[in-house]
XYZ file of C-alpha atoms in Angstrom:
383
model
C 0.000 0.000 0.000
C 3.040 2.307 0.232
C 4.254 4.547 -2.570
C 7.507 3.815 -4.392
C 9.724 5.736 -1.940
C 7.957 4.128 1.024
C 8.482 0.622 -0.373
C 12.197 1.325 -0.728
C 12.359 2.480 2.901
C 10.411 -0.578 4.047
C 12.704 -3.032 2.261
C 15.835 -1.343 3.599
C 14.502 -1.171 7.160
C 13.435 -4.824 7.117
C 16.841 -5.789 5.741
C 18.576 -3.797 8.493
C 16.487 -5.353 11.276
C 17.047 -8.890 9.949
C 20.799 -8.216 9.903
C 20.917 -6.807 13.430
C 18.959 -9.807 14.768
C 21.492 -12.140 13.127
C 24.369 -10.153 14.646
C 22.768 -10.503 18.086
C 22.517 -14.266 17.589
C 26.199 -14.403 16.685
C 27.098 -12.231 19.657
C 25.528 -14.822 21.945
C 27.916 -17.411 20.486
C 31.039 -15.244 20.819
C 30.171 -14.245 24.395
C 29.760 -17.922 25.305
C 33.233 -18.610 23.875
C 34.766 -15.778 25.930
C 32.866 -16.479 29.149
C 35.382 -18.968 30.672
C 38.028 -16.217 30.584
C 35.712 -13.519 31.959
C 32.968 -15.183 34.036
C 32.714 -12.014 36.150
C 31.709 -9.731 33.278
C 27.955 -10.104 33.521
C 27.901 -9.251 37.233
C 29.935 -6.096 36.695
C 27.734 -5.122 33.776
C 24.710 -5.112 36.070
C 26.205 -2.143 37.956
C 25.948 -0.014 34.819
C 22.475 -1.362 34.058
C 21.310 -0.246 37.512
C 22.686 3.217 36.850
C 20.941 3.353 33.468
C 17.701 2.371 35.238
C 18.247 5.294 37.667
C 18.227 2.969 40.679
C 19.726 4.169 43.975
C 23.148 2.785 44.869
C 24.052 1.212 48.212
C 27.744 2.123 48.707
C 28.725 -0.612 51.162
C 27.030 -3.342 49.111
C 28.770 -2.087 45.979
C 32.135 -2.088 47.767
C 31.510 -5.693 48.853
C 30.684 -6.622 45.252
C 33.807 -4.997 43.799
C 36.055 -6.587 46.397
C 34.557 -10.046 45.837
C 34.906 -9.703 42.042
C 38.539 -8.621 42.473
C 39.127 -11.798 44.518
C 37.611 -13.881 41.756
C 39.592 -12.187 38.992
C 42.902 -12.504 40.828
C 42.294 -16.207 41.431
C 41.507 -16.788 37.740
C 44.584 -14.780 36.699
C 46.811 -16.964 38.905
C 45.256 -20.095 37.421
C 45.899 -18.864 33.874
C 49.525 -18.031 34.626
C 50.194 -21.385 36.312
C 48.564 -23.353 33.493
C 45.520 -24.372 35.542
C 43.039 -22.052 33.837
C 40.834 -22.835 30.825
C 42.815 -25.000 28.411
C 41.112 -25.227 25.005
C 40.921 -21.511 24.187
C 41.517 -20.261 20.649
C 43.735 -17.221 20.175
C 40.853 -15.384 18.472
C 38.520 -15.974 21.424
C 41.251 -14.985 23.877
C 41.945 -11.708 22.070
C 38.213 -10.988 21.979
C 38.039 -11.657 25.734
C 40.959 -9.306 26.426
C 39.293 -6.583 24.347
C 35.971 -7.286 26.066
C 37.644 -6.693 29.437
C 39.026 -3.392 28.148
C 35.548 -2.367 27.039
C 34.172 -3.402 30.438
C 36.805 -1.224 32.159
C 35.715 1.806 30.120
C 32.056 1.156 30.917
C 32.833 0.794 34.618
C 34.834 4.013 34.559
C 31.712 5.868 33.438
C 29.686 4.140 36.179
C 32.268 4.957 38.873
C 32.793 8.589 37.865
C 29.054 9.180 37.905
C 29.030 8.562 41.683
C 32.572 9.219 42.941
C 33.082 12.645 44.469
C 29.386 13.462 44.278
C 28.253 10.845 46.825
C 30.455 11.047 49.971
C 29.487 7.581 51.241
C 30.100 6.009 47.830
C 33.528 7.630 47.640
C 34.435 6.542 51.187
C 33.384 2.899 50.731
C 34.258 2.241 47.105
C 37.629 3.959 46.547
C 39.944 1.132 47.639
C 37.942 -1.804 46.149
C 37.646 0.193 42.920
C 41.418 0.708 42.648
C 42.004 -2.978 43.351
C 39.466 -4.007 40.708
C 41.068 -1.781 38.060
C 44.472 -3.345 38.668
C 42.976 -6.840 38.651
C 41.236 -6.262 35.278
C 44.415 -4.899 33.686
C 46.523 -7.769 34.973
C 43.952 -10.324 33.888
C 43.782 -9.013 30.301
C 47.591 -9.143 30.133
C 47.643 -12.716 31.447
C 45.105 -13.792 28.812
C 47.214 -12.337 26.010
C 50.469 -13.764 27.390
C 49.144 -17.315 27.588
C 46.684 -17.612 24.719
C 47.548 -14.895 22.188
C 51.324 -14.448 22.235
C 53.705 -11.519 22.074
C 52.100 -8.439 20.548
C 55.320 -7.358 18.835
C 56.681 -10.646 17.502
C 53.719 -13.006 17.678
C 51.097 -13.769 15.020
C 48.585 -11.163 13.914
C 45.287 -12.080 15.572
C 42.322 -10.918 13.534
C 38.657 -11.161 14.419
C 37.118 -13.425 11.762
C 33.340 -13.426 11.550
C 33.146 -16.940 10.099
C 31.008 -18.431 7.364
C 27.673 -17.497 8.952
C 28.903 -13.970 9.596
C 29.956 -13.601 5.963
C 26.607 -14.919 4.773
C 24.728 -12.440 6.989
C 26.884 -9.494 5.934
C 26.555 -10.287 2.237
C 22.776 -10.568 2.597
C 22.726 -7.232 4.429
C 24.638 -5.648 1.530
C 22.095 -7.202 -0.881
C 24.865 -9.094 -2.676
C 23.432 -12.312 -4.198
C 26.716 -14.262 -4.169
C 28.441 -16.574 -1.740
C 31.959 -15.846 -0.541
C 33.238 -18.648 -2.798
C 31.497 -17.148 -5.844
C 32.962 -13.724 -5.080
C 36.469 -15.132 -4.825
C 36.002 -16.864 -8.195
C 34.808 -13.584 -9.762
C 37.809 -11.748 -8.301
C 40.207 -14.395 -9.644
C 38.632 -14.066 -13.092
C 38.844 -10.267 -12.976
C 42.457 -10.471 -11.786
C 43.361 -12.614 -14.803
C 41.632 -10.171 -17.171
C 43.523 -7.257 -15.637
C 46.859 -8.993 -16.080
C 46.078 -9.349 -19.798
C 45.102 -5.673 -20.017
C 48.335 -4.702 -18.254
C 50.355 -6.738 -20.765
C 48.624 -4.897 -23.636
C 49.527 -1.530 -22.098
C 53.058 -2.723 -21.379
C 53.585 -3.659 -25.007
C 52.416 -0.197 -26.111
C 55.011 1.334 -23.805
C 57.776 -0.863 -25.218
C 58.213 -3.201 -22.253
C 56.877 -6.314 -23.957
C 55.078 -8.709 -21.625
C 56.862 -7.371 -18.509
C 53.943 -5.334 -17.185
C 55.601 -4.957 -13.799
C 58.474 -3.073 -15.422
C 55.977 -0.873 -17.259
C 54.123 -0.214 -14.003
C 57.400 0.718 -12.312
C 58.124 3.185 -15.121
C 54.698 4.761 -14.605
C 55.325 5.090 -10.865
C 58.480 7.056 -11.583
C 56.541 9.698 -13.556
C 55.634 11.476 -10.297
C 55.650 15.290 -10.318
C 58.143 17.253 -8.176
C 57.192 18.209 -4.600
C 54.961 21.284 -4.503
C 53.253 20.541 -7.809
C 50.815 17.921 -6.562
C 47.821 20.224 -5.857
C 48.008 21.414 -9.454
C 47.748 17.821 -10.681
C 44.659 17.267 -8.530
C 42.985 20.444 -9.779
C 43.643 19.494 -13.403
C 42.405 15.922 -13.046
C 39.276 17.150 -11.240
C 38.593 19.567 -14.109
C 39.069 16.840 -16.709
C 36.656 14.427 -15.031
C 33.945 17.090 -14.636
C 34.292 18.147 -18.275
C 34.328 14.532 -19.500
C 31.108 13.677 -17.649
C 29.412 17.013 -18.336
C 29.979 16.715 -22.084
C 28.132 13.385 -22.069
C 25.316 14.575 -19.756
C 25.454 11.350 -17.733
C 24.476 12.803 -14.375
C 23.452 16.120 -12.815
C 26.470 18.161 -11.735
C 25.262 20.958 -9.428
C 27.481 24.051 -9.799
C 27.731 24.307 -5.999
C 29.169 20.788 -5.809
C 31.876 21.817 -8.271
C 32.613 24.937 -6.230
C 32.802 23.809 -2.598
C 35.275 20.915 -2.559
C 38.580 21.620 -0.838
C 42.103 20.199 -0.622
C 44.260 19.365 2.397
C 47.709 17.824 2.585
C 47.963 14.602 4.611
C 50.423 14.528 7.508
C 53.422 12.153 7.357
C 51.955 10.265 10.336
C 48.632 9.730 8.574
C 50.400 8.620 5.409
C 51.778 5.628 7.324
C 48.255 4.153 7.376
C 46.748 5.995 4.375
C 49.508 6.159 1.744
C 47.110 7.227 -1.030
C 44.369 9.841 -1.287
C 41.301 10.110 0.956
C 38.362 12.267 0.140
C 34.855 13.485 -0.074
C 34.158 17.188 0.159
C 37.783 17.549 1.312
C 40.309 15.595 -0.753
C 43.335 14.725 1.385
C 46.491 14.554 -0.689
C 49.231 12.111 0.225
C 52.627 13.443 -0.886
C 56.042 13.705 0.798
C 57.132 16.423 3.217
C 60.634 17.593 4.109
C 60.529 15.663 7.419
C 60.124 12.210 5.843
C 62.990 9.789 5.334
C 64.385 9.647 1.801
C 62.953 6.212 0.973
C 59.551 7.247 2.363
C 59.537 10.355 0.179
C 60.213 8.300 -2.925
C 57.562 5.730 -2.009
C 54.934 8.441 -1.460
C 55.711 10.029 -4.823
C 55.744 6.718 -6.695
C 52.403 5.618 -5.270
C 50.747 8.942 -6.070
C 51.919 9.629 -9.595
C 49.490 11.416 -12.000
C 48.585 8.217 -13.854
C 47.595 6.383 -10.657
C 45.682 9.541 -9.758
C 43.683 9.176 -12.973
C 41.464 6.897 -10.899
C 41.814 8.358 -7.400
C 40.867 12.009 -8.047
C 37.470 11.392 -9.664
C 36.924 8.531 -7.181
C 37.223 10.977 -4.267
C 35.601 14.068 -5.825
C 33.217 14.174 -8.809
C 31.445 11.917 -9.683
C 32.760 9.935 -6.673
C 32.517 10.467 -2.930
C 32.159 14.251 -2.900
C 29.190 14.268 -5.295
C 27.781 11.251 -3.478
C 27.921 13.046 -0.119
C 26.611 16.271 -1.626
C 23.510 14.511 -2.969
C 22.820 12.245 0.018
C 22.889 15.221 2.394
C 20.106 16.812 0.331
C 17.832 13.931 -0.689
C 16.327 11.258 1.595
C 18.970 11.898 4.232
C 17.108 9.623 6.659
C 18.518 6.736 4.627
C 21.920 7.366 6.181
C 20.897 4.609 8.617
C 21.209 2.138 5.755
C 24.650 3.216 4.577
C 26.992 0.346 3.755
C 30.566 0.098 2.417
C 29.148 -1.363 -0.790
C 27.106 1.770 -1.307
C 29.890 4.119 -0.206
C 32.781 2.578 -2.122
C 30.583 0.874 -4.700
C 29.417 4.190 -6.138
C 32.954 5.493 -6.661
C 34.189 2.182 -8.060
C 31.195 2.014 -10.422
C 32.293 5.334 -11.929
C 35.850 4.104 -12.296
C 34.461 1.290 -14.452
C 32.138 3.564 -16.455
C 34.981 5.967 -17.206
C 37.315 3.117 -18.147
C 34.787 1.693 -20.592
C 34.327 5.113 -22.201
C 38.025 5.773 -22.877
C 38.737 8.158 -20.017
C 42.352 6.889 -19.830
C 44.320 8.798 -22.469
C 47.083 6.273 -23.116
C 48.809 3.136 -21.809
C 50.232 4.970 -18.774
C 46.731 6.022 -17.666
C 45.435 2.498 -18.270
C 48.197 1.042 -16.094
C 47.350 3.577 -13.377
C 43.647 2.745 -13.411
C 44.327 -1.008 -13.625
C 46.598 -0.788 -10.587
C 43.576 0.174 -8.491
C 41.231 -2.409 -9.997
C 43.817 -5.120 -9.432
C 44.260 -3.887 -5.866
C 40.509 -4.308 -5.245
C 40.423 -7.820 -6.754
C 43.397 -8.864 -4.643
C 41.753 -7.417 -1.555
C 38.545 -9.349 -2.142
C 40.488 -12.597 -2.522
C 42.628 -11.898 0.539
C 39.829 -10.652 2.817
C 37.316 -13.361 2.062
């Protein structure tokens, strides 16, 4: 009985609720796996629940509770360190438990600070048990990591896999009608196609079938320091003119006017070595404070031909235009935002522009293929 817009909202809301219910079901499973390492968590959580319910607090009873929980935690910590604690614990579950304890500490800090100092009896009774509990929680999380996870510096990287059911639920939430296995097969097929396209571009550049050598040559076409903003401005102009001439999509003059540029700090470039963007495009390029090798790496990875894909991806018709429009039309649908909408829109335009000869030569094609190959590899690796 709803109109077209209402039916869209209904489908998206139902999809979101189904997904959240599945995530709650999975949370029950993960909490059960962590519970042997943190059997005290539920009892401590009830303190915050009582505060949220605006119930009065009995300071002496709370002090007794904190002291008893500290006893229990310290005993479990000793058992873990002497090898008498829970035995069959996976590293993933142990790391989740250690993080869960950290989250519990932050929640308890909010509960404690709500009362401490404002309620004289609470402060008088609770101060010492509270300090003991904080130390016990810290020590316990460390003991869990030492025994079950390993050294943070030299040990294995412990991720937080969501498993087959988690993948299925997430893909359904994103409205993607493929299994993880089917997606990996698609990515492998795309990867093979891109290698062939790279060889074609390599031959045009005179490197024969050695596309890696051709790609390296393209990386070394970076502009000198100080000239990068000019490259971004020019590429932004070219993409707007290319799309405007074909009348593919509305380009509001204000959207073309208001985007801005910022330079990314050397510290941020360690985790974001390429561009980031939206209304503000953040440019990754070397500064005088960076080590020599880091300067060269930043320039190579952000050469103009690689930027053939990144500038329009971040600005117009990519994330900036996307954000401009979604802040003006049906903005209540922000609740339903997903990575496949956010990144999918920008990647879709990369493909449209590729298919309509936006790259001007083999160097541009290698630059745009670098990013498509990166995405295919990431799908294979992540799934």
